[in-house]
Structure formats: structure tokens, C-alpha cells
Amino acid sequence: MLTVSACVAAPASPAPTSSDAPAGHGSHLPAPPDAAVIATGTVMDVDGAVELCLGPIAESYPPQCSGIPMSGWTWDGVDGSEQVDRVRWGAYAVTGQYDGTIFAVTETPVLLALYDSLPHDEQPVAGLKTTDELTRIQGDIASLFANAPGTLLGSVPIDGVLVVDVVWDDGTLQQAADERYGADAVVIRPALREVE
């Protein structure tokens, strides 16, 4: 049970619950976090529908993305946004509660340019897998989660390991990756981090 989709990131949508896990793989997805989480990404407001985009952003003007629906968001007192017609957006560090479907904002966001990133955002330790091995693993993971949209943000081989960006992981996905591919082959990197 894993989450990845080729080097190209899939648009983020609400993460599936454990009952939505890919059939036939004997695995389950992690439960939503109990504690508050923080994420860095683009807040996209299209005519009042607000989403937190954790994956890639289309380079159009205005930009486009598909993300996690947000509740409790307000632009009041928030600097750093741009607006074109009915589309308003900006890059922020956002703190809130995530129930697996909606990100409920609980604190005033921080402009991303002013935010000190978390220490575990550093590059993973180099591994020993070849590019061919990592490409095979990448394809396997993508197929495992073809029926679990919204979990995977993207994946890319880096220095002998496959770095897999997902919306959320409590260690479940990392453990499954280690068991399936061996230690130090896949690094699961969740976009949502529990607030310490």
C-alpha cells in the first residue's frame, strides 16, 4: 500500500479513507491526523471556493490547481495575495485540522516567504537503488494507488531513493514501503505535518 504517481504529480483532492484503499493489496491508508497539522502550499480561491494546493500549480495566469477544500479561510489581514477577476491566490504556511476531506484553518496563515520551513524538509539520505530499480518501484506504487486519488502528490528518484510526496502519513505508508521494497528504497514525505 503506497502512494505515488510517476514524476508527474497528480492534482490533490481529498484523501481517501482506509476503506478506499486499493483493492487486492491487503493494505490500508493512514487515518486522518488527530492533532493540528501545518502545511505549505498555495491557497486558491476561485469565486469563493477555497482550496489548499499541495502539489503542482499550472503556470497560467491566473494559476490553476486542484487541492484540499478549506473551511475557515479568510483573506482579512492576510498579505501577499494576487487577484485576477474572480481568482485570488497566495503561498502560505497554514495550520489547521484535517479530517481526510477538509482542511479547517485554525490559525492565521504565515506568508510562505516569511516562514521557516520544518527541519525534516531536508533532502533524504542517499540510497543504493539504480535508476531502473527506482523507475520500476515508481510504476508499481502508481498502480497500487490508482484507485486512491488525492493521496499522492508526486514522486521522483533522488540519489538512489524514490521520494514519494503524499498528503498525509502517520508512518503507515512508510512502513508499507519498507516492507514491500526494503529499507532505504522509498522515502515517504507527507505534506501535512503535525504541529510540534
Coordinates of C-alpha atoms in Angstrom, one line a residue:
M1 CA 0.0 0.0 0.0
L2 CA 1.7 3.1 -1.1
T3 CA 1.1 6.3 -2.9
V4 CA 2.9 7.6 -5.9
S5 CA 2.4 8.6 -9.4
A6 CA 5.3 9.0 -11.7
C7 CA 7.4 12.1 -11.5
V8 CA 4.4 14.0 -12.6
A9 CA 2.3 15.0 -9.7
A10 CA -1.4 14.3 -9.7
P11 CA -3.7 17.0 -8.6
A12 CA -4.5 16.8 -5.0
S13 CA -8.1 16.0 -4.0
P14 CA -9.5 14.9 -0.7
A15 CA -7.5 11.9 0.6
P16 CA -9.5 8.6 0.7
T17 CA -10.3 6.9 3.9
S18 CA -9.0 3.5 4.8
S19 CA -12.0 1.8 3.2
D20 CA -11.0 3.4 -0.1
A21 CA -7.6 1.7 -0.2
P22 CA -6.7 -0.1 -3.4
A23 CA -8.4 -3.5 -3.5
G24 CA -6.4 -6.7 -3.5
H25 CA -3.3 -5.3 -1.9
G26 CA -4.2 -6.1 1.8
S27 CA -3.3 -2.6 2.9
H28 CA -5.0 0.5 4.3
L29 CA -4.4 4.2 4.3
P30 CA -3.5 6.1 7.4
A31 CA -6.3 7.6 9.5
P32 CA -6.5 11.4 9.4
P33 CA -4.4 13.2 12.0
D34 CA -5.9 13.7 15.5
A35 CA -3.6 16.7 16.2
A36 CA -3.3 20.1 14.4
V37 CA -1.2 20.0 11.3
I38 CA 0.7 22.5 9.3
A39 CA 1.2 22.6 5.5
T40 CA 2.9 24.9 3.0
G41 CA 1.2 25.5 -0.3
T42 CA -0.9 27.7 -2.5
V43 CA -4.3 28.8 -1.3
M44 CA -6.5 29.1 -4.3
D45 CA -9.8 31.0 -4.1
V46 CA -12.0 30.7 -7.2
D47 CA -15.2 32.6 -6.8
G48 CA -15.4 31.8 -3.1
A49 CA -14.4 28.1 -3.4
V50 CA -11.1 27.9 -1.4
E51 CA -8.6 25.0 -1.7
L52 CA -5.2 24.3 -0.3
C53 CA -3.0 23.1 -3.2
L54 CA -0.1 21.0 -2.0
G55 CA 1.0 19.7 -5.4
P56 CA 2.0 21.3 -8.7
I57 CA 0.4 24.6 -9.9
A58 CA -0.4 25.1 -13.6
E59 CA 1.7 28.0 -14.9
S60 CA -1.2 30.0 -16.3
Y61 CA -2.3 33.4 -15.3
P62 CA -4.2 33.2 -13.0
P63 CA -2.6 29.9 -12.0
Q64 CA -4.7 26.7 -11.7
C65 CA -4.6 23.8 -9.3
S66 CA -6.7 21.2 -7.6
G67 CA -6.3 20.8 -3.8
I68 CA -8.0 20.1 -0.5
P69 CA -11.2 22.1 0.2
M70 CA -10.7 24.6 3.1
S71 CA -13.0 25.9 5.7
G72 CA -12.4 28.9 8.0
W73 CA -10.3 30.7 5.5
T74 CA -10.4 34.5 5.3
W75 CA -8.3 37.0 3.4
D76 CA -8.8 39.6 6.1
G77 CA -5.4 40.7 7.4
V78 CA -3.6 38.2 5.1
D79 CA -0.9 39.8 2.9
G80 CA 0.8 38.5 -0.2
S81 CA -2.1 37.5 -2.4
E82 CA -2.7 38.3 -6.0
Q83 CA -6.1 38.5 -7.8
V84 CA -7.3 38.3 -11.4
D85 CA -11.1 38.7 -11.8
R86 CA -12.7 36.1 -9.5
V87 CA -9.5 34.2 -8.7
R88 CA -7.3 35.1 -5.7
W89 CA -4.3 33.2 -4.6
G90 CA -1.1 33.2 -2.5
A91 CA 1.5 30.9 -1.0
Y92 CA 1.3 30.4 2.8
A93 CA 2.1 28.1 5.7
V94 CA -1.3 27.1 7.0
T95 CA -2.2 25.5 10.4
G96 CA -5.4 23.6 11.0
Q97 CA -7.3 20.3 11.4
Y98 CA -7.5 17.8 8.6
D99 CA -10.3 15.2 8.6
G100 CA -9.3 13.4 5.4
T101 CA -11.5 15.6 3.3
I102 CA -11.4 19.2 4.5
F103 CA -8.6 21.4 5.9
A104 CA -10.1 23.6 8.7
V105 CA -7.9 26.6 9.3
T106 CA -7.4 27.3 13.0
E107 CA -4.6 30.0 13.0
T108 CA -3.7 33.0 11.0
P109 CA -1.6 31.9 8.0
V110 CA 2.0 32.9 7.5
L111 CA 3.2 34.2 4.2
L112 CA 5.4 31.5 2.8
A113 CA 8.3 33.9 2.1
L114 CA 8.5 34.6 5.8
Y115 CA 8.0 31.0 7.1
D116 CA 10.9 29.0 8.5
S117 CA 10.4 25.5 7.0
L118 CA 10.4 22.4 9.2
P119 CA 13.8 20.7 9.7
H120 CA 12.6 17.4 8.2
D121 CA 12.1 19.2 4.8
E122 CA 15.8 18.4 4.1
Q123 CA 16.8 16.0 1.3
P124 CA 16.7 12.3 2.2
V125 CA 19.8 10.3 2.8
A126 CA 21.2 8.8 -0.4
G127 CA 20.2 5.2 -1.2
L128 CA 21.7 2.4 -3.2
K129 CA 19.0 1.7 -5.8
T130 CA 19.6 2.1 -9.5
T131 CA 17.5 4.4 -11.7
D132 CA 16.0 1.3 -13.4
E133 CA 15.0 -0.1 -10.0
L134 CA 13.5 3.2 -8.9
T135 CA 11.5 3.6 -12.1
R136 CA 10.1 0.1 -11.6
I137 CA 9.1 0.9 -8.0
Q138 CA 7.7 4.2 -9.1
G139 CA 5.4 2.5 -11.6
D140 CA 4.4 -0.2 -9.1
I141 CA 3.4 2.4 -6.5
A142 CA 1.5 4.4 -9.0
S143 CA -0.6 1.3 -9.9
L144 CA -1.2 0.4 -6.3
F145 CA -2.8 3.8 -5.7
A146 CA -4.6 4.2 -9.0
N147 CA -7.9 3.8 -7.1
A148 CA -6.9 6.1 -4.2
P149 CA -7.0 9.6 -5.7
G150 CA -5.8 12.5 -3.6
T151 CA -3.2 10.7 -1.6
L152 CA -0.3 11.1 -4.0
L153 CA 1.2 14.4 -4.8
G154 CA 4.1 13.0 -6.9
S155 CA 7.3 11.1 -6.8
V156 CA 10.9 11.4 -8.1
P157 CA 14.1 9.4 -7.8
I158 CA 16.8 11.3 -5.9
D159 CA 20.2 10.0 -5.1
G160 CA 19.3 6.3 -5.1
V161 CA 16.0 6.5 -3.4
L162 CA 12.4 7.2 -4.6
V163 CA 11.0 10.3 -2.8
V164 CA 7.2 10.0 -2.7
D165 CA 5.2 13.1 -1.8
V166 CA 1.8 12.4 -0.2
V167 CA -0.8 14.5 1.5
W168 CA -0.6 12.7 4.9
D169 CA 1.2 9.8 6.5
D170 CA 1.4 8.8 10.1
G171 CA 4.1 6.2 9.4
T172 CA 1.7 3.7 7.8
L173 CA 2.8 4.3 4.2
Q174 CA 6.5 4.4 5.1
Q175 CA 6.2 1.1 6.9
A176 CA 4.4 -0.4 3.9
A177 CA 7.0 0.9 1.6
D178 CA 9.9 -0.6 3.7
E179 CA 8.1 -3.9 3.9
R180 CA 7.5 -4.1 0.1
Y181 CA 10.7 -2.6 -1.3
G182 CA 13.2 -2.8 1.6
A183 CA 14.6 -0.1 3.8
D184 CA 16.1 2.9 2.2
A185 CA 14.4 2.4 -1.2
V186 CA 11.4 4.7 -0.7
V187 CA 11.1 7.9 1.4
I188 CA 7.5 8.9 2.1
R189 CA 7.3 12.7 2.5
P190 CA 4.0 13.9 3.8
A191 CA 2.8 17.5 3.0
L192 CA 0.9 17.8 6.3
R193 CA 3.0 17.7 9.4
E194 CA 1.8 17.5 13.0
V195 CA 2.3 20.8 14.9
E196 CA 5.0 20.2 17.5

